[in-house]
Coordinates of C-alpha atoms in Angstrom, one line a residue:
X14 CA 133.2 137.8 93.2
X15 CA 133.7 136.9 89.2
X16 CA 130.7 135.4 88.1
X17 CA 132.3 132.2 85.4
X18 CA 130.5 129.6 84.6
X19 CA 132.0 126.3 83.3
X20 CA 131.4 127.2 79.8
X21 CA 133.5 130.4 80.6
X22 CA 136.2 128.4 82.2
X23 CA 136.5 126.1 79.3
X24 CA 136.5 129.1 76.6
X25 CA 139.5 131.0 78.9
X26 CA 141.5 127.8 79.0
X27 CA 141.1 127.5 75.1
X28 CA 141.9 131.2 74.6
X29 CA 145.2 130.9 76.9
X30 CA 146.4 127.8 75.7
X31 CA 146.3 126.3 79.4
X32 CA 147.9 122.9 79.5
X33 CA 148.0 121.8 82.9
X34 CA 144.8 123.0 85.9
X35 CA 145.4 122.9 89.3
X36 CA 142.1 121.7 91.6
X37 CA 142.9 123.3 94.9
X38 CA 141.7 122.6 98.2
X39 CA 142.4 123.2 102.0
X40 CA 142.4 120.9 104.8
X41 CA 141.1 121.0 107.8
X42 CA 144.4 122.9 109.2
X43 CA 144.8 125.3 106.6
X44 CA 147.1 124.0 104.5
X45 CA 146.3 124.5 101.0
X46 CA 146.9 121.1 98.6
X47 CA 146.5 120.7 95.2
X48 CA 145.8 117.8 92.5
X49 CA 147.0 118.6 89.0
X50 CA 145.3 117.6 85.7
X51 CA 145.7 118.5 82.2
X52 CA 143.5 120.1 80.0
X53 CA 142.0 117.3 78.6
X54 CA 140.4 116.4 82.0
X55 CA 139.2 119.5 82.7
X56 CA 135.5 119.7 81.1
X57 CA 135.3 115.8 83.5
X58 CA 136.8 118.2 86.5
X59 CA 133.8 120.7 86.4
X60 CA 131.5 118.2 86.5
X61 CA 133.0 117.1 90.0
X62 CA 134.0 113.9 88.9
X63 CA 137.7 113.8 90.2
X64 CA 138.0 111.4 93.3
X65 CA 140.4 110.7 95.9
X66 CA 140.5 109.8 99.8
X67 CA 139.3 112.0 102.8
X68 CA 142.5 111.4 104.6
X69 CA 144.4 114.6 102.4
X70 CA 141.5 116.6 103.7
X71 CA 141.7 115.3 107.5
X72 CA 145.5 116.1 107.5
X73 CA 146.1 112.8 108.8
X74 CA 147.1 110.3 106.1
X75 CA 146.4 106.1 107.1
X76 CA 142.9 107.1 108.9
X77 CA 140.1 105.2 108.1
X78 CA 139.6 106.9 104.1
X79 CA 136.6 107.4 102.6
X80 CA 135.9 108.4 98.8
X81 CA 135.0 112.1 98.3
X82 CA 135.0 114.5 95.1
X83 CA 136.3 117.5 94.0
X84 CA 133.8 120.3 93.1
X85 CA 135.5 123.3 91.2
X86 CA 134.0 126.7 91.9
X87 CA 134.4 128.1 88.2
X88 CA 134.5 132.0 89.9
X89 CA 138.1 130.8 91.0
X90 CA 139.6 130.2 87.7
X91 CA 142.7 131.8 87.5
X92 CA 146.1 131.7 85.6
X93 CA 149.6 131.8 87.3
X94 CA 151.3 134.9 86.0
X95 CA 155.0 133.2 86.7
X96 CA 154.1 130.4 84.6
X97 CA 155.4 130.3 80.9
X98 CA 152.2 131.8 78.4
X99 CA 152.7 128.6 76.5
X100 CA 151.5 125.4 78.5
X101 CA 149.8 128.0 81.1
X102 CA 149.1 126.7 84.4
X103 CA 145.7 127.7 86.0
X104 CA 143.8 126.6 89.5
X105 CA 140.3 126.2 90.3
X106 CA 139.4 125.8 94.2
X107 CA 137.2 123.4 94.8
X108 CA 134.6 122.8 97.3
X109 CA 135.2 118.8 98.5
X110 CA 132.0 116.2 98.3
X111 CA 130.9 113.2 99.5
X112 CA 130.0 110.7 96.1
X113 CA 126.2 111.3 96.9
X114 CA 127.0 115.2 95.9
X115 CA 126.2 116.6 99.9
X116 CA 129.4 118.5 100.9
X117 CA 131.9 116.3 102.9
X118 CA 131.4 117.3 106.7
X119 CA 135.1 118.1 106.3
X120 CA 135.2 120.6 103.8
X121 CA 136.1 124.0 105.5
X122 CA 135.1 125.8 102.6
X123 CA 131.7 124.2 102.8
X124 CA 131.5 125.1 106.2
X125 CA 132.3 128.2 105.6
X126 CA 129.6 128.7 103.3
X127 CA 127.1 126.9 105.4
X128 CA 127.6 129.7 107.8
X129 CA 127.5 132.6 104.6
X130 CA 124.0 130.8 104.4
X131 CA 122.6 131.8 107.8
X132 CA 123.6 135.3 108.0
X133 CA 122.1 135.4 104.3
X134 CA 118.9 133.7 106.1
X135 CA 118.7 136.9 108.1
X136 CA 119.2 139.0 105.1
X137 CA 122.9 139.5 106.4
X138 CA 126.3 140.1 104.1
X139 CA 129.2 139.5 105.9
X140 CA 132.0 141.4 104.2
X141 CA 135.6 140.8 105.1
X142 CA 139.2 142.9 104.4
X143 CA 142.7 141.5 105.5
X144 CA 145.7 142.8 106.5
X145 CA 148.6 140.3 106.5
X146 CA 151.9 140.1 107.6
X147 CA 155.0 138.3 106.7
X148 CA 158.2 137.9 107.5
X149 CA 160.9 137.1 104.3
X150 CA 164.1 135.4 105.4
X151 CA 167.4 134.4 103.7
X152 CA 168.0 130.6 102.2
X153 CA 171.1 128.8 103.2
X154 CA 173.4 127.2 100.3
X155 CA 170.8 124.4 99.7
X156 CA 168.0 126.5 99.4
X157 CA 166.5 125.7 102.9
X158 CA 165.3 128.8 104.8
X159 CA 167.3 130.6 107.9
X160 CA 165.8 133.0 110.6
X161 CA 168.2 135.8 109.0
X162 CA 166.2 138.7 107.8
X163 CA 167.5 139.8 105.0
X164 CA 167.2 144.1 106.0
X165 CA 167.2 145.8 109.4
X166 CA 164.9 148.2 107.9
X167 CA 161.7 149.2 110.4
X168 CA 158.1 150.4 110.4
X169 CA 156.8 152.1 106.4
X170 CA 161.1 152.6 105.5
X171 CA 161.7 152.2 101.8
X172 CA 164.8 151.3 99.7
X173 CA 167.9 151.4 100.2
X174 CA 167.2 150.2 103.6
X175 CA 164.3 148.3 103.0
X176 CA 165.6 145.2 100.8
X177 CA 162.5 143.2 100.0
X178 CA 161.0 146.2 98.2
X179 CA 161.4 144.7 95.3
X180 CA 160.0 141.3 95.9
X181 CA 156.8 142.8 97.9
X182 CA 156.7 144.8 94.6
X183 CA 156.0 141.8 92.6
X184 CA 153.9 140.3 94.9
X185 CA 151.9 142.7 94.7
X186 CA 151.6 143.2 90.8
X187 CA 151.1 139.4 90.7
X188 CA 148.3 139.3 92.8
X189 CA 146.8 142.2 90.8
X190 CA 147.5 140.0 88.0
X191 CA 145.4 137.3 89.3
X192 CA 142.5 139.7 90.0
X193 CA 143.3 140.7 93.8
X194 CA 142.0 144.2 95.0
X195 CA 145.4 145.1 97.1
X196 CA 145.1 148.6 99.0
X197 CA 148.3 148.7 99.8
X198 CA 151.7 147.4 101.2
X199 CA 154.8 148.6 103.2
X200 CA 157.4 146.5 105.7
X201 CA 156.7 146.3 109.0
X202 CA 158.2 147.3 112.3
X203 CA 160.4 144.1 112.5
X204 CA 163.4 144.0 110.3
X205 CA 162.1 141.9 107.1
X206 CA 158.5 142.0 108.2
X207 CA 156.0 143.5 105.8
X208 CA 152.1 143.5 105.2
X209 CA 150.0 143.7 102.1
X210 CA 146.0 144.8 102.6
X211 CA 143.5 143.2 100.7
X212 CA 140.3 145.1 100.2
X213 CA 137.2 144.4 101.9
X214 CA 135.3 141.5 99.7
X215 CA 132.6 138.4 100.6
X216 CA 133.8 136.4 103.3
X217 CA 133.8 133.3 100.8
X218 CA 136.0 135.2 98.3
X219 CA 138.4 136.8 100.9
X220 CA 138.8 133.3 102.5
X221 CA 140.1 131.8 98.7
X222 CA 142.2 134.9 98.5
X223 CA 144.1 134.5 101.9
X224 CA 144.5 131.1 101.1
X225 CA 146.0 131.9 97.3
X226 CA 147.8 134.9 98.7
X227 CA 149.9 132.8 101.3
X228 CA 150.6 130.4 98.1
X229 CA 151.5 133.7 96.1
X230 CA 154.0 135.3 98.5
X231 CA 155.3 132.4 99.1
X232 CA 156.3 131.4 95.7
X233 CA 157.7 135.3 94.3
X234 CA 159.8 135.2 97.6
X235 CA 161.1 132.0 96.1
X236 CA 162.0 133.7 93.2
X237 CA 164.1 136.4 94.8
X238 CA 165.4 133.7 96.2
X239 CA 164.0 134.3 100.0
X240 CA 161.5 132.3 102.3
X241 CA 158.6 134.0 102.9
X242 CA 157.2 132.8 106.3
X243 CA 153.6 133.1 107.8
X244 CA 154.9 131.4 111.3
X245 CA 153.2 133.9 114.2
X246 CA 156.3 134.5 116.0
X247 CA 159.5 133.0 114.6
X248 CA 162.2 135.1 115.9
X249 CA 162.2 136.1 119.7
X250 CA 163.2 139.2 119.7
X251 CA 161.0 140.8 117.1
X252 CA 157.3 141.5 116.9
X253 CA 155.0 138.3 115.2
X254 CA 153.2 138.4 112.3
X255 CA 149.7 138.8 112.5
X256 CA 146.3 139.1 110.0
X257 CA 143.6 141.7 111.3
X258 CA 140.5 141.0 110.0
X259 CA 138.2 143.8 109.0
X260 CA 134.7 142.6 109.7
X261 CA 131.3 144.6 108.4
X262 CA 127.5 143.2 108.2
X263 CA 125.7 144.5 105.2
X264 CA 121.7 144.7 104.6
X265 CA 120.3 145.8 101.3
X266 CA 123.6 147.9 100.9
X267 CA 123.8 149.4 104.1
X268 CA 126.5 148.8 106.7
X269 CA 124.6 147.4 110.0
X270 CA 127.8 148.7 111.9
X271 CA 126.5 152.1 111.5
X272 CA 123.8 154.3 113.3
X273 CA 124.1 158.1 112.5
X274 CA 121.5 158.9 115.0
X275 CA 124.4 157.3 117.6
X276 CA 126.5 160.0 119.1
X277 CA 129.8 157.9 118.5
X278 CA 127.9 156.5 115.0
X279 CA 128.1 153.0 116.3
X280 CA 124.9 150.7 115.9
X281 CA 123.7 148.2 118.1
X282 CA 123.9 145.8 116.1
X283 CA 127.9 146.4 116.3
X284 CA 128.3 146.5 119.8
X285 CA 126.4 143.0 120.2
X286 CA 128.7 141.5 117.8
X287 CA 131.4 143.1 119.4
X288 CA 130.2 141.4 122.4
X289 CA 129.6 137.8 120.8
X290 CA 133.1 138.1 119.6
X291 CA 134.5 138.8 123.4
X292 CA 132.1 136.5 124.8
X293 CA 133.3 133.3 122.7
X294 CA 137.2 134.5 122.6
X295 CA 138.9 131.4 124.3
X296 CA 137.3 129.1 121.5
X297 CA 138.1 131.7 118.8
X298 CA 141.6 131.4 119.8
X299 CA 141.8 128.5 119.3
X300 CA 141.1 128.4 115.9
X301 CA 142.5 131.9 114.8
X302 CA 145.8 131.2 116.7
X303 CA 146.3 127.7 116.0
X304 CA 149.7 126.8 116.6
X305 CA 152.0 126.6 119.9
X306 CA 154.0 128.8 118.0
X307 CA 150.8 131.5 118.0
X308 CA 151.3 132.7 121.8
X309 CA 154.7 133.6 121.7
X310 CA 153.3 136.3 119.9
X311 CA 150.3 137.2 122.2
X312 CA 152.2 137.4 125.0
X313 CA 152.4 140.3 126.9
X314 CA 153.9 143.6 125.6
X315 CA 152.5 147.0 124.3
X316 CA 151.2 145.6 120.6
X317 CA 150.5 142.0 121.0
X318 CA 146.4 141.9 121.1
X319 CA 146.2 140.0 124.4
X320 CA 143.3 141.3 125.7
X321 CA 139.5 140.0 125.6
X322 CA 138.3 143.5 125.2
X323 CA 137.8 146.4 122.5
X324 CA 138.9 150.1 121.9
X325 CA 139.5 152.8 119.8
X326 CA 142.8 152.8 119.9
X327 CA 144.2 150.3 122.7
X328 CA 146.4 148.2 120.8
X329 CA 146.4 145.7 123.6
X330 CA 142.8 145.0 122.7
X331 CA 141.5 142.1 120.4
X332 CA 139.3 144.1 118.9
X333 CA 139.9 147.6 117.5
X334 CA 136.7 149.9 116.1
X335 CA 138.4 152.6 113.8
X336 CA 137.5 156.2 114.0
X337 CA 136.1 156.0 110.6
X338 CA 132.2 156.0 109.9
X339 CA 129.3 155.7 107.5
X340 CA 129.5 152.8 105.1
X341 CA 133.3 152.2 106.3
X342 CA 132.4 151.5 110.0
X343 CA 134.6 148.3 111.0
X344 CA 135.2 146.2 113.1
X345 CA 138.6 144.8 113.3
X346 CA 140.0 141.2 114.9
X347 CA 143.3 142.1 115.7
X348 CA 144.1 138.6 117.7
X349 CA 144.6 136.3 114.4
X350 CA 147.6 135.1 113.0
X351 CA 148.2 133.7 109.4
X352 CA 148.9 130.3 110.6
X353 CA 145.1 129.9 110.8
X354 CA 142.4 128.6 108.1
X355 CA 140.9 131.4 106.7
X356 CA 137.4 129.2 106.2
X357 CA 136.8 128.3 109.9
X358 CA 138.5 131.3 111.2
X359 CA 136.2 133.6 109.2
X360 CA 133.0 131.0 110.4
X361 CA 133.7 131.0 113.6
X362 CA 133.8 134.8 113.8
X363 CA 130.7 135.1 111.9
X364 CA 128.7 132.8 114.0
X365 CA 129.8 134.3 117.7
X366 CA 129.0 137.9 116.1
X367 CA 125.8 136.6 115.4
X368 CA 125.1 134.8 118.5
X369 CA 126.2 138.4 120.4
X370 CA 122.9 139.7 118.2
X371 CA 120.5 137.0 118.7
X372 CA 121.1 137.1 122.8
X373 CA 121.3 141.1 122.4
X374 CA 124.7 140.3 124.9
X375 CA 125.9 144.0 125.8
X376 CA 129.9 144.6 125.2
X377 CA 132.1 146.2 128.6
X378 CA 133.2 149.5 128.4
X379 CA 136.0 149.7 125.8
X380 CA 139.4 149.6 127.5
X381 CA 141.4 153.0 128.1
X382 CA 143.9 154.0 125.1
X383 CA 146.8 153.2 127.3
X384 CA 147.7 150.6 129.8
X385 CA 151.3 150.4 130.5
X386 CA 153.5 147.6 129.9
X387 CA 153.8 146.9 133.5
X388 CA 150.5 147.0 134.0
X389 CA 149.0 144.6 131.1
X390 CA 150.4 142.0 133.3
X391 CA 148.2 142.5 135.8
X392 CA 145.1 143.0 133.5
X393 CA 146.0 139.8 131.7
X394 CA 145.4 137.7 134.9
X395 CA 141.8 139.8 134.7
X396 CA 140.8 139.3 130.9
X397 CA 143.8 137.9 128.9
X398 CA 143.2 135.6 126.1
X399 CA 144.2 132.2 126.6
X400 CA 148.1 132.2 126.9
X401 CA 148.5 128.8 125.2
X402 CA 147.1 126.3 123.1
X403 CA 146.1 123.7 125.4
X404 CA 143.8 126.7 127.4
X405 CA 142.4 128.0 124.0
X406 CA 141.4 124.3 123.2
X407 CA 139.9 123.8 126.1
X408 CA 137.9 126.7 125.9
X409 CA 136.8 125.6 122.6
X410 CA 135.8 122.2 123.9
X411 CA 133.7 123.5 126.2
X412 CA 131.8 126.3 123.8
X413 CA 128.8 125.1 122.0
X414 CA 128.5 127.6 119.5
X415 CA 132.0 126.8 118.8
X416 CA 131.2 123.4 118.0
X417 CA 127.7 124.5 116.0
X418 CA 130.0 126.9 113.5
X419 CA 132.8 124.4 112.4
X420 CA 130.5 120.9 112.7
X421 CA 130.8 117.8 114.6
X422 CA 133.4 116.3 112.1
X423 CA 136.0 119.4 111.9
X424 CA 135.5 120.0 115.1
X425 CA 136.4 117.1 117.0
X426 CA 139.4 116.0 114.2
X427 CA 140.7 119.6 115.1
X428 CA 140.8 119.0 118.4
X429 CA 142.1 115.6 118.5
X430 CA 144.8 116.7 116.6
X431 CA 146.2 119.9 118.2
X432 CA 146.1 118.3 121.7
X433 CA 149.0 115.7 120.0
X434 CA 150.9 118.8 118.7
X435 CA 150.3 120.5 122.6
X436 CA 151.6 117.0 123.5
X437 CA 154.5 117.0 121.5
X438 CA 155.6 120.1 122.2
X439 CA 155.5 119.4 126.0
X440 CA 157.5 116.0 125.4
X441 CA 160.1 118.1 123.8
X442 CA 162.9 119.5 125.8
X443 CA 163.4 123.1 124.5
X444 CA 167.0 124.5 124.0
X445 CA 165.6 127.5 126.5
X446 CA 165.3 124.8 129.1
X447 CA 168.9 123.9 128.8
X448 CA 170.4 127.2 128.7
X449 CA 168.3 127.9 132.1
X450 CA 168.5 124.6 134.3
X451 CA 171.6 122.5 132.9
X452 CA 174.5 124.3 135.2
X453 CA 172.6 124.7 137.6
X454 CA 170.3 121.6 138.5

């Protein structure tokens, strides 16, 4: 992570001619918002002296509000590239507070670091690398976006058939730009899916850069005039978009995932984690695949992860070890979906690691490389993940240590408010319905 201080920030704004900062934040649902100052406020900014109501950060606006502050983090000051050099535009994330300074019980980013703090009690790192995917769809004549991908092109293909090389070209030198460390990028096995992978960096830092890259994409896809999406599943008959996380524990600069003296060179310490992770995975659903929309895409076929188990290779698996060893031994969460927030995603998954370590909790056997489509129906009934979103919030409900990494406050608002949206969507009556019942009920 960069290291500014406010004096820094104040010195870069000067030396760029920034006119106008942006204090971002995230609410409890992941949606990133933003408050925009100009550069005369900014030295008043740093000091955490910009107010508003709690109800922007609760997602639900006409709640009982409540005054709160927003804290900058000066290591987040940036510069949009795509904004004109004179009268730049830069952000600062900020960290939300309550007016007596503590951290407002619903700030994920403060929770997130709340949790960063008890692994770091331990003398624990936890280390974090992303890969994302996307779809990019074609605007109508008003601008608003379709489900028509603009290529047919498949899994690595490059130009001519792959259409949004171009644009995932320049979201990628844009987030370079803004001091993102991308390994690399291709499309995707849908047609106009791709996926950029950010390198591994502190959990804190890769939660602010999921959160700035979804705001990125977003806006260069705009720019090529296309709608880049981060919906799980928003086209039936293609794959959904998905975000494996690439998880490591670090001690004094040594990967805890790894033992050399182990004949397959993983540590205990990784296979209790591995086990905390199974052993908590309703309530991790719930958070890492927030939306109804989230279990269209772990449903059952040969590449959704819709299995509470782990492999090698078993793509069916939530949880995939990589061959690789030594200091790049990972584990990887294959079950989450961009739709989530990166802070209490990345918490939770942190804290049920860690209580698969402190209980020592022993992992199953890893699942066989291949189980047939035919067949993962019948192991679903046996160890599936929750196959909506009113089971994955009840599982949450019901998990303590679910409750102890996202707080009393997030936790309860969340859940209050995605039973409404499981609610809604079960009022609703779906075009499917129609198309299956009308003629003949």
């Amino acid at each position: 992570m960069k290291t500014f201080t406010k004096k820094d920030v104040l010195e870069k704004a000067a030396e760029y001619n920034v006119k106008f900062i942006r204090l971002q934040f995230t609410n409890i649902f992941g949606t990133l918002k933003n408050i925009a100052i100009t550069i005369e406020e900014l030295e008043r900014a740093l000091e955490g002296q910009v107010s508003f109501d709690s109800s922007v950060i609760e997602g639900v606006v006409g709640r009982y509000e409540s005054d709160i502050l927003l804290y900058p983090d000066p290591s987040t000051f940036v510069i949009f590239p795509w904004r004109p050099r004179e009268g730049a535009v830069a952000r600062l994330i900020c960290d939300v507070l309550n007016p007596d300074g503590k951290p407002f019980d619903g700030c994920s980013r403060s929770i997130l670091k709340k949790n960063l703090a008890l692994a770091e009690n331990l003398n624990m790192q936890f280390q974090v690398g992303a890969e994302v995917e996307f779809f990019l769809f074609q605007t109508d004549e008003a601008g608003k976006p379709t489900v028509t991908t603009h290529d047919q092109a498949g899994y690595c293909d490059l130009t001519p058939v792959d259409m949004g090389e171009n644009a995932r070209r320049d979201m990628v030198l844009t987030l370079q730009e803004m001091g993102f460390d991308v390994s690399s990028s291709h499309h995707e096995i849908a047609p106009g899916q791709h996926e950029i992978f950010l390198k591994d960096d502190d959990a804190l830092a890769m939660a602010d850069s999921i959160t700035t890259f979804k705001f990125v994409v977003r806006t260069i896809a705009q720019r090529h005039g296309l709608h880049a999406t981060f919906m799980p599943k928003p086209v039936s008959e293609y794959n959904g978009s998905g975000q494996h996380l690439l998880l490591s524990l670090w001690q004094n600069d040594s990967n805890l995932f790894y033992d050399e003296n182990n004949p397959k060179g993983l540590s205990k310490a990784a296979k209790h984690f591995i086990a905390g992770l199974l052993e908590h995975a309703g309530a991790l659903t719930a958070v890492a695949n927030p939306l109804v929309n989230s279990y269209k895409r772990i449903s059952a076929n040969d590449l959704a992860p819709v299995l509470a188990g782990w492999s090698e290779n078993n793509r069916s698996a939530m949880i995939r070890v990589p061959s690789w060893r030594g200091p790049g031994t990972r584990v990887v969460l294959r079950s989450p979906d961009p739709a989530g927030n990166p802070y209490l995603v990345m918490s939770a998954a942190l804290q049920f690691g860690l209580d698969g370590i402190k209980k020592s909790l022993t992992p199953p056997e890893p699942l066989a490389d291949d189980i047939p489509t035919w067949e993962i129906k019948k192991v679903i009934r046996q160890m599936g993940l929750p196959r909506n979103l009113e089971d994955a919030l009840r599982a949450f409900r019901q998990d303590k240590t679910a409750w102890h990494a996202l707080g009393d406050a997030i936790s309860s608002r969340y859940l209050e408010e995605k039973e409404k949206e499981w609610e809604r969507f079960q009022s609703k009556v779906h075009p499917w319905e129609l198309e299956e019942y009308l003629r003949n009920y």
